[in-house]
Amino acid sequence: MTKAKEKLKQQKSWKSMLRRRKEISKFPCFSWLMNTVQEDPTGFIKSKDLLAKLSALCNFTITRLGTRRYAMLKNLCPRVRCSNCYEANSGRPTRTTCYRGITWRKCMHKELKTLELEDIRNHLPPPAVYLSNTVAVPSDVVCNGNIVMKQILLCDDKWKLQIRGVDIDLESLGIDPTFTPDQQCLNMVIETVQKVRLCMGVSVDEDQSVPFKEFITMTEDANSENYVSRAKCCLQVVGWYSCGAACQQCHKAYKDYMEAELDQDTSTEEEADPVEDQDPVEDQDPVEDQDPVEDQDPVENQDNSIQVEADPVVDQYNMTAEEIDPVLLDSEDKAELILVFDKAFPNALAERELLLASQTEFNREQYPCGRRWDSKVIGACIKLWEESPQSYRALIDSNKFILPSKKTLTCKWNNYGSEKQMLHCMYQVAVDAKLPACGWAGGIIHDEIAVNQELTFKLSRAETQLTGWIETGMEGFHICILNQGSVSQKLCSRALQVSFLGYTGFRFPVCQFPTGGVSASELHTILWNVIAALNLWGFQVDFILQNGNKENHSFIQSCFNKSGKESRYCSTNLAIPSTTIIHSQDFSHIMKRLRNAVLCSGHGKGFKRVIMKNGKEIVWKHWEVAVKWDRDVNDGALCENITDAHLAPTKADKKINNVAEDMLNKDMLLLMESYQCSLGDGSYLNSTIDFLKQTSTMIEVFRDELGIAKITDIRLLKLRKVLMWVQQWQRHVMSEKPIETDKQCSMLPVWKFLDDVECLLITFNDICVKHLNQFPDSMVVPSRFNSDGIEDHFRKAKTLYSGSTIKPNYDTYNKTVIQNCIGWEQYQKLKAKKFDLA
């Protein structure tokens, strides 16, 4: 009987404890703390005093604050901390627990004025606003570009909280829903709502396909962007004691989705595996209407045959592997397949051989869910699809080839557009090409192309995106907000292309950005992020190659404390501080600007300056007269390739490299010297001939396909002499003091342009020294040190879809980048093999 009484007593004590906990859970503890304590860095409250007040309100003794109530106190006053303090008790110090960083809130004894619901809008404390009969409090969370608002619904004696249309259970958060229409209660309600923690969802990757995917940022932190997965029945808030940022519903929905995906992948792999325990054919009973197995030719004896399904249109999901009758194709049937393919795509020989070779592997797997498409097959099918979607559809409908569907190609295509996929593809191409160690080193080159301002829809997995807006990253977006003073979105008018240029000739488009004309601040963010990403994938960036426009000059200057010339245009690598980056100029752009400077030199209308050297003029008329003399006097012209487009270039002709270099190379130097010899007194051509000697030397060196393998190479010495000639020319003109400053500037090309020439000559020598010291067995090919590759890519982007005179939109340009990315694989392998043989 004694044990039964003790057990009954214990059960009653447990029941009473559970009843007390249930009553405590209903008590609005958070609202009580809001009205009782406040934050004070110098104050403290003893734990026993706080528990005594709480026990008096709950009508039973509470011995400790507990984890949940302490979490409420921590969210209310983030700087509160629990510590020990000592108090005198009969001469002996007694240790007790106290909470530092808080103090008692002062009570309001004066009578408060009652507010009417219509007058509440005039008494709202910031940042609360009055919207459509509700009080809205903005949070610090931005979801898909919209600030999440906390809406307060006020009634006569109650108030409710709604977040994104979901009613919040205030009692579960320990909040008192009672409302009295006075200023103190209104302020307390708004302060309480500001403390409520929002559900931030479960963090996922940008490329991960999950239901209810959202893009979350914080208004106080510009670098807090993140993709999250949210449940359809999300609670919108998290408890005070929750350690995570997502509610239970979001965690459960994400866990269930990942388990379902795992089960689906497991079932797919089981269906793709062949049956190992199948009985041999000779042990099975033959079917009456089926030919004996011995009369069939085995697949191994058909050297040039492949298997195809008899009718791929049948329901394969309800058929077993034994029910599908494979057809063995001989040489005649294979010729028929080739005939069908050539009828649709007559010039796609490489794609035809690749698809024919892949059909045997695909036919072994009878179920479509078990097929895994190779990247080479995907690349070939994308090319065929873009060349003629109708012919590709007809090829699938012919029931002769097993090819990926249009939906599969669209998903693969759009996935390759992200920077991660491009870098992964670049890494795979480099690995497959078996690049040597020096082939992973090089530089980046960037340039812009004009695009049409159009907005297009882009479907990627289950998401729909709008492409065509200006997107230069979150930092660029916030910088634009600071500059404009407002949040706005504009259509892009240009596309910034960043490509990797390796020492061995390995080129690859790394990423592209839609811009409205990239600024120096945006370049600073984009290029250093690209260099950091390339380093993570094993690529070493030694230099940045760019043209000499205004924003590029500002970007280069931002990388130096004083001037780039004093540091030989070599700055610290901000992505990898232990290394350095060399800022160089594009040779092709330099030569076109040299030609344009001479083209504007002369007397009369339309000429901006008269370039002088050693008291002699360098004017465009010298070139015109020399070419006219060559055509009139010489039967076989010394410069046969000089046309009227060279002498009077249009706006389009000025962009062609050959048109500029033909007027500054060795042939033009020979023509000018021959013309001077034919004159009685041709001394006025001395400066022009001296100028052509320097430009022809630069063209000879930078168009040479023979690599520089030693620092003592004679070509580097020639470039140093050209550099000394340019610097001496500058000093000579500026030393003539009687001449005005404006006239001195007119005797030279633009000062910034001459700095670009010096930058090219200085940095190319330093790049050769840096690379050859690191890789003594390697070489630097001067003919690769230009932007011709990216210019060819721009021309291909224009002509592939729209024609050479029509600008593509950003979506069309992005497609050409992806297509080139997939199609360059074989080309990169040949380039690597050619380097190995050299």
Coordinates of N, CA and C in Angstrom, one line a residue, residues 408-554:
T408 N 14.6 19.3 -72.9 CA 15.9 19.0 -72.4 C 17.0 19.9 -72.8
L409 N 17.0 20.2 -74.1 CA 18.0 21.2 -74.7 C 17.8 22.6 -74.1
T410 N 16.6 23.0 -73.9 CA 16.4 24.3 -73.3 C 16.9 24.4 -71.9
C411 N 16.7 23.4 -71.1 CA 17.2 23.4 -69.7 C 18.7 23.3 -69.7
K412 N 19.3 22.5 -70.5 CA 20.8 22.4 -70.6 C 21.3 23.8 -71.0
W413 N 20.7 24.4 -72.0 CA 21.2 25.6 -72.6 C 21.1 26.7 -71.5
N414 N 20.0 26.9 -70.8 CA 19.9 27.9 -69.8 C 20.8 27.7 -68.6
N415 N 21.0 26.4 -68.3 CA 21.9 26.2 -67.2 C 23.4 26.5 -67.5
Y416 N 23.8 26.4 -68.7 CA 25.1 26.8 -69.1 C 25.4 28.3 -69.0
G417 N 24.3 29.1 -68.9 CA 24.5 30.5 -68.9 C 25.0 31.1 -67.6
S418 N 24.9 30.3 -66.5 CA 25.4 30.9 -65.2 C 26.9 30.8 -65.2
E419 N 27.5 31.7 -64.3 CA 28.9 31.8 -64.2 C 29.5 30.5 -63.7
K420 N 28.9 29.8 -62.8 CA 29.4 28.5 -62.3 C 29.5 27.5 -63.4
Q421 N 28.5 27.4 -64.2 CA 28.5 26.4 -65.3 C 29.5 26.7 -66.3
M422 N 29.7 28.0 -66.6 CA 30.7 28.4 -67.6 C 32.1 28.0 -67.1
L423 N 32.4 28.3 -65.8 CA 33.7 28.0 -65.2 C 33.9 26.5 -65.1
H424 N 32.8 25.7 -64.8 CA 32.9 24.3 -64.8 C 33.2 23.8 -66.2
C425 N 32.5 24.3 -67.2 CA 32.8 23.9 -68.6 C 34.2 24.2 -69.0
M426 N 34.6 25.4 -68.6 CA 36.0 25.9 -68.9 C 37.0 24.9 -68.3
Y427 N 36.8 24.5 -67.1 CA 37.7 23.6 -66.4 C 37.7 22.2 -67.1
Q428 N 36.5 21.7 -67.5 CA 36.5 20.4 -68.2 C 37.2 20.5 -69.5
V429 N 37.0 21.6 -70.3 CA 37.7 21.7 -71.5 C 39.2 21.7 -71.3
A430 N 39.7 22.4 -70.3 CA 41.1 22.5 -70.0 C 41.7 21.1 -69.7
V431 N 40.9 20.4 -68.9 CA 41.3 19.0 -68.5 C 41.4 18.1 -69.7
D432 N 40.3 18.1 -70.5 CA 40.2 17.2 -71.6 C 41.3 17.6 -72.6
A433 N 41.7 18.8 -72.7 CA 42.7 19.2 -73.7 C 44.1 18.9 -73.2
K434 N 44.2 18.5 -71.9 CA 45.5 18.1 -71.3 C 46.5 19.3 -71.4
L435 N 46.1 20.4 -70.9 CA 46.9 21.6 -71.0 C 48.1 21.4 -70.1
P436 N 49.3 21.9 -70.4 CA 50.4 21.8 -69.5 C 50.2 22.8 -68.4
A437 N 51.1 22.8 -67.4 CA 51.0 23.7 -66.3 C 51.0 25.2 -66.7
C438 N 51.8 25.5 -67.7 CA 51.8 26.9 -68.1 C 50.5 27.3 -68.9
G439 N 49.8 26.3 -69.4 CA 48.5 26.6 -70.1 C 47.4 27.1 -69.1
W440 N 47.6 26.8 -67.8 CA 46.6 27.3 -66.9 C 46.8 28.7 -66.4
A441 N 47.9 29.3 -66.9 CA 48.2 30.7 -66.6 C 47.9 31.6 -67.8
G442 N 47.6 32.8 -67.5 CA 47.3 33.8 -68.6 C 46.8 35.0 -68.0
G443 N 45.8 35.6 -68.7 CA 45.2 36.9 -68.3 C 43.7 36.9 -68.7
I444 N 43.1 38.0 -68.4 CA 41.7 38.2 -68.8 C 41.6 39.4 -69.6
I445 N 40.7 39.4 -70.6 CA 40.5 40.5 -71.5 C 39.0 40.8 -71.5
H446 N 38.6 42.1 -71.5 CA 37.2 42.4 -71.4 C 36.9 43.5 -72.4
D447 N 35.7 43.5 -73.0 CA 35.3 44.5 -74.0 C 33.7 44.4 -74.0
E448 N 33.2 45.5 -74.6 CA 31.7 45.6 -74.7 C 31.2 45.6 -76.1
I449 N 30.0 45.1 -76.3 CA 29.3 45.0 -77.6 C 27.9 45.7 -77.4
A450 N 27.5 46.4 -78.4 CA 26.2 47.1 -78.3 C 25.1 46.0 -78.6
V451 N 24.0 46.1 -77.8 CA 22.9 45.2 -78.0 C 21.6 46.0 -78.0
N452 N 20.6 45.4 -78.5 CA 19.2 46.0 -78.6 C 18.6 46.0 -77.2
Q453 N 17.9 47.0 -76.8 CA 17.2 47.1 -75.6 C 15.9 46.3 -75.7
E454 N 15.9 45.0 -75.4 CA 14.7 44.2 -75.4 C 14.7 43.3 -74.2
L455 N 13.5 43.1 -73.7 CA 13.2 42.2 -72.5 C 12.6 40.9 -73.0
T456 N 13.3 39.8 -72.6 CA 12.8 38.5 -73.0 C 12.7 37.6 -71.8
F457 N 11.8 36.6 -72.0 CA 11.6 35.6 -70.9 C 12.6 34.4 -71.1
K458 N 13.1 34.0 -70.0 CA 14.0 32.8 -70.0 C 13.5 31.8 -69.0
L459 N 13.3 30.6 -69.5 CA 12.8 29.5 -68.7 C 13.9 28.6 -68.3
S460 N 14.1 28.4 -67.0 CA 15.2 27.6 -66.4 C 14.5 26.7 -65.4
R461 N 14.5 25.4 -65.7 CA 13.8 24.4 -64.8 C 12.3 24.9 -64.6
A462 N 12.0 25.1 -63.3 CA 10.6 25.5 -63.0 C 10.5 27.0 -62.8
E463 N 11.6 27.8 -63.1 CA 11.6 29.2 -62.9 C 11.5 30.0 -64.2
T464 N 10.9 31.2 -64.1 CA 10.8 32.1 -65.3 C 11.5 33.4 -64.9
Q465 N 12.5 33.7 -65.7 CA 13.3 34.9 -65.5 C 13.1 35.9 -66.6
L466 N 13.3 37.2 -66.3 CA 13.3 38.2 -67.3 C 14.8 38.6 -67.6
T467 N 15.2 38.5 -68.8 CA 16.6 38.9 -69.2 C 16.5 40.1 -70.0
G468 N 17.5 41.0 -69.8 CA 17.5 42.2 -70.6 C 17.7 43.4 -69.7
W469 N 17.5 43.2 -68.3 CA 17.8 44.3 -67.4 C 19.3 44.5 -67.2
I470 N 19.7 45.6 -66.7 CA 21.1 45.9 -66.3 C 21.4 45.1 -65.0
E471 N 22.3 44.2 -65.1 CA 22.7 43.3 -63.9 C 24.2 43.3 -63.8
T472 N 24.8 44.0 -62.9 CA 26.2 43.9 -62.7 C 26.6 43.5 -61.3
G473 N 25.7 42.7 -60.6 CA 25.9 42.2 -59.3 C 25.2 43.2 -58.2
M474 N 25.1 42.6 -57.0 CA 24.5 43.4 -55.9 C 25.3 44.7 -55.6
E475 N 26.6 44.6 -55.6 CA 27.4 45.8 -55.3 C 27.1 46.9 -56.3
G476 N 27.1 46.5 -57.6 CA 26.8 47.5 -58.6 C 25.4 48.1 -58.5
F477 N 24.5 47.2 -58.1 CA 23.1 47.7 -57.9 C 23.0 48.7 -56.8
H478 N 23.7 48.5 -55.7 CA 23.6 49.4 -54.6 C 24.4 50.7 -54.9
I479 N 25.5 50.6 -55.7 CA 26.2 51.8 -56.1 C 25.4 52.6 -57.0
C480 N 24.6 52.0 -57.9 CA 23.7 52.7 -58.8 C 22.6 53.4 -58.0
I481 N 22.1 52.8 -56.9 CA 21.1 53.5 -56.1 C 21.7 54.7 -55.4
L482 N 22.9 54.6 -54.9 CA 23.6 55.7 -54.3 C 23.8 56.9 -55.3
N483 N 24.2 56.6 -56.5 CA 24.5 57.6 -57.5 C 23.2 58.3 -57.9
Q484 N 22.1 57.5 -58.2 CA 20.9 58.1 -58.7 C 20.0 58.6 -57.6
G485 N 20.1 58.1 -56.4 CA 19.2 58.5 -55.3 C 17.9 57.9 -55.4
S486 N 17.7 56.8 -56.1 CA 16.4 56.1 -56.3 C 16.6 54.7 -56.7
V487 N 15.6 53.9 -56.5 CA 15.7 52.5 -56.9 C 14.9 52.4 -58.3
S488 N 15.7 52.1 -59.3 CA 15.1 52.0 -60.7 C 15.8 50.8 -61.4
Q489 N 15.1 50.3 -62.4 CA 15.6 49.3 -63.3 C 15.6 49.7 -64.7
K490 N 16.7 49.5 -65.4 CA 16.8 50.0 -66.8 C 17.2 48.8 -67.7
L491 N 16.8 48.9 -69.0 CA 17.2 47.9 -69.9 C 18.6 48.1 -70.3
C492 N 19.3 47.0 -70.6 CA 20.7 47.1 -70.9 C 20.9 47.5 -72.4
S493 N 21.9 48.2 -72.7 CA 22.2 48.6 -74.1 C 23.5 48.1 -74.5
R494 N 24.3 47.5 -73.6 CA 25.6 46.9 -74.0 C 25.8 45.6 -73.2
A495 N 26.7 44.7 -73.7 CA 27.0 43.5 -73.0 C 28.5 43.5 -72.7
L496 N 28.9 43.3 -71.5 CA 30.3 43.2 -71.1 C 30.7 41.7 -71.2
Q497 N 31.7 41.4 -72.0 CA 32.3 40.1 -72.1 C 33.6 40.0 -71.5
V498 N 33.8 39.0 -70.6 CA 35.1 38.8 -70.0 C 35.6 37.4 -70.4
S499 N 36.8 37.3 -71.0 CA 37.3 36.1 -71.5 C 38.7 35.8 -70.9
F500 N 39.0 34.5 -70.8 CA 40.4 34.1 -70.4 C 41.3 33.9 -71.6
L501 N 42.5 34.5 -71.5 CA 43.5 34.4 -72.6 C 44.7 33.7 -72.0
G502 N 44.9 32.4 -72.4 CA 46.1 31.7 -71.9 C 47.3 31.9 -72.7
Y503 N 48.5 31.6 -72.1 CA 49.7 31.7 -72.8 C 49.9 30.7 -74.0
T504 N 49.2 29.6 -73.9 CA 49.3 28.6 -74.9 C 48.3 28.7 -76.0
G505 N 47.5 29.8 -75.9 CA 46.4 30.0 -76.9 C 45.1 29.5 -76.5
F506 N 45.0 29.1 -75.2 CA 43.7 28.6 -74.7 C 42.8 29.9 -74.4
R507 N 41.7 30.0 -75.1 CA 40.8 31.1 -74.9 C 39.4 30.5 -74.5
F508 N 38.7 31.2 -73.6 CA 37.4 30.8 -73.2 C 36.6 31.9 -72.6
P509 N 35.3 32.1 -73.0 CA 34.5 33.2 -72.4 C 34.1 32.8 -71.0
V510 N 34.5 33.6 -70.0 CA 34.3 33.3 -68.6 C 32.9 33.7 -68.2
C511 N 32.5 34.9 -68.5 CA 31.2 35.4 -68.1 C 30.8 36.6 -68.9
Q512 N 29.5 37.0 -68.9 CA 29.1 38.2 -69.5 C 28.0 38.9 -68.7
F513 N 28.0 40.2 -68.8 CA 27.1 41.0 -67.9 C 26.3 42.0 -68.8
P514 N 25.0 42.1 -68.6 CA 24.2 43.1 -69.3 C 24.4 44.5 -68.6
T515 N 24.9 45.5 -69.3 CA 25.2 46.8 -68.7 C 24.6 47.9 -69.6
G516 N 24.7 49.1 -69.1 CA 24.3 50.3 -69.8 C 25.5 51.1 -70.2
G517 N 26.7 50.4 -70.3 CA 28.0 51.1 -70.4 C 28.6 51.0 -69.1
V518 N 29.5 50.1 -68.9 CA 30.1 49.7 -67.6 C 30.9 50.9 -67.1
S519 N 30.8 51.1 -65.8 CA 31.6 52.2 -65.1 C 32.8 51.6 -64.4
A520 N 33.7 52.5 -64.0 CA 34.9 52.1 -63.3 C 34.6 51.3 -62.0
S521 N 33.7 51.8 -61.3 CA 33.3 51.1 -60.0 C 32.8 49.7 -60.3
E522 N 31.9 49.5 -61.3 CA 31.4 48.2 -61.7 C 32.5 47.3 -62.2
L523 N 33.5 47.8 -63.0 CA 34.6 47.1 -63.4 C 35.5 46.6 -62.2
H524 N 35.6 47.4 -61.2 CA 36.4 47.1 -60.1 C 35.8 45.9 -59.4
T525 N 34.5 45.8 -59.2 CA 33.9 44.7 -58.6 C 33.9 43.4 -59.4
I526 N 33.5 43.6 -60.7 CA 33.4 42.5 -61.6 C 34.7 41.8 -61.8
L527 N 35.8 42.5 -62.2 CA 37.0 41.9 -62.6 C 37.7 41.2 -61.4
W528 N 37.7 41.8 -60.2 CA 38.3 41.1 -59.1 C 37.6 39.9 -58.7
N529 N 36.3 39.9 -58.8 CA 35.5 38.7 -58.5 C 35.8 37.6 -59.5
V530 N 35.9 38.0 -60.8 CA 36.3 37.0 -61.8 C 37.6 36.4 -61.6
I531 N 38.6 37.2 -61.2 CA 40.0 36.7 -60.9 C 39.9 35.7 -59.7
A532 N 39.1 36.1 -58.7 CA 39.0 35.2 -57.5 C 38.4 33.9 -57.9
A533 N 37.3 33.9 -58.8 CA 36.7 32.7 -59.2 C 37.6 31.8 -60.0
L534 N 38.3 32.4 -60.9 CA 39.3 31.7 -61.8 C 40.4 31.0 -60.9
N535 N 40.8 31.7 -59.9 CA 41.8 31.1 -59.0 C 41.3 29.9 -58.3
L536 N 40.0 29.9 -57.9 CA 39.4 28.7 -57.2 C 39.3 27.5 -58.2
W537 N 39.2 27.7 -59.5 CA 39.2 26.6 -60.4 C 40.6 26.3 -60.9
G538 N 41.6 26.9 -60.4 CA 43.0 26.5 -60.8 C 43.6 27.3 -61.8
F539 N 43.0 28.4 -62.3 CA 43.6 29.3 -63.3 C 44.3 30.5 -62.7
Q540 N 45.5 30.7 -63.2 CA 46.3 31.8 -62.7 C 46.2 33.0 -63.7
V541 N 45.8 34.2 -63.1 CA 45.7 35.4 -63.9 C 46.9 36.3 -63.6
D542 N 47.7 36.6 -64.6 CA 48.9 37.5 -64.5 C 48.6 38.9 -65.0
F543 N 47.7 39.1 -65.9 CA 47.5 40.4 -66.4 C 46.0 40.6 -66.8
I544 N 45.7 41.9 -67.0 CA 44.4 42.3 -67.5 C 44.6 43.1 -68.7
L545 N 44.0 42.7 -69.8 CA 44.1 43.3 -71.1 C 42.9 44.1 -71.4
Q546 N 43.0 45.4 -71.8 CA 41.8 46.2 -72.0 C 42.2 47.3 -73.0
N547 N 41.2 48.0 -73.5 CA 41.4 49.1 -74.4 C 41.5 50.4 -73.6
G548 N 41.7 51.5 -74.2 CA 42.0 52.8 -73.5 C 40.9 53.7 -73.4
N549 N 39.7 53.3 -73.1 CA 38.6 54.2 -73.0 C 38.6 54.8 -71.6
K550 N 37.7 55.8 -71.3 CA 37.8 56.6 -70.1 C 37.6 55.7 -68.9
E551 N 36.6 54.8 -68.9 CA 36.3 54.0 -67.7 C 37.4 53.1 -67.4
N552 N 38.1 52.5 -68.4 CA 39.2 51.6 -68.1 C 40.4 52.4 -67.5
H553 N 40.6 53.6 -68.0 CA 41.6 54.5 -67.3 C 41.3 54.7 -65.9
S554 N 40.1 55.0 -65.6 CA 39.7 55.2 -64.2 C 39.8 54.0 -63.3

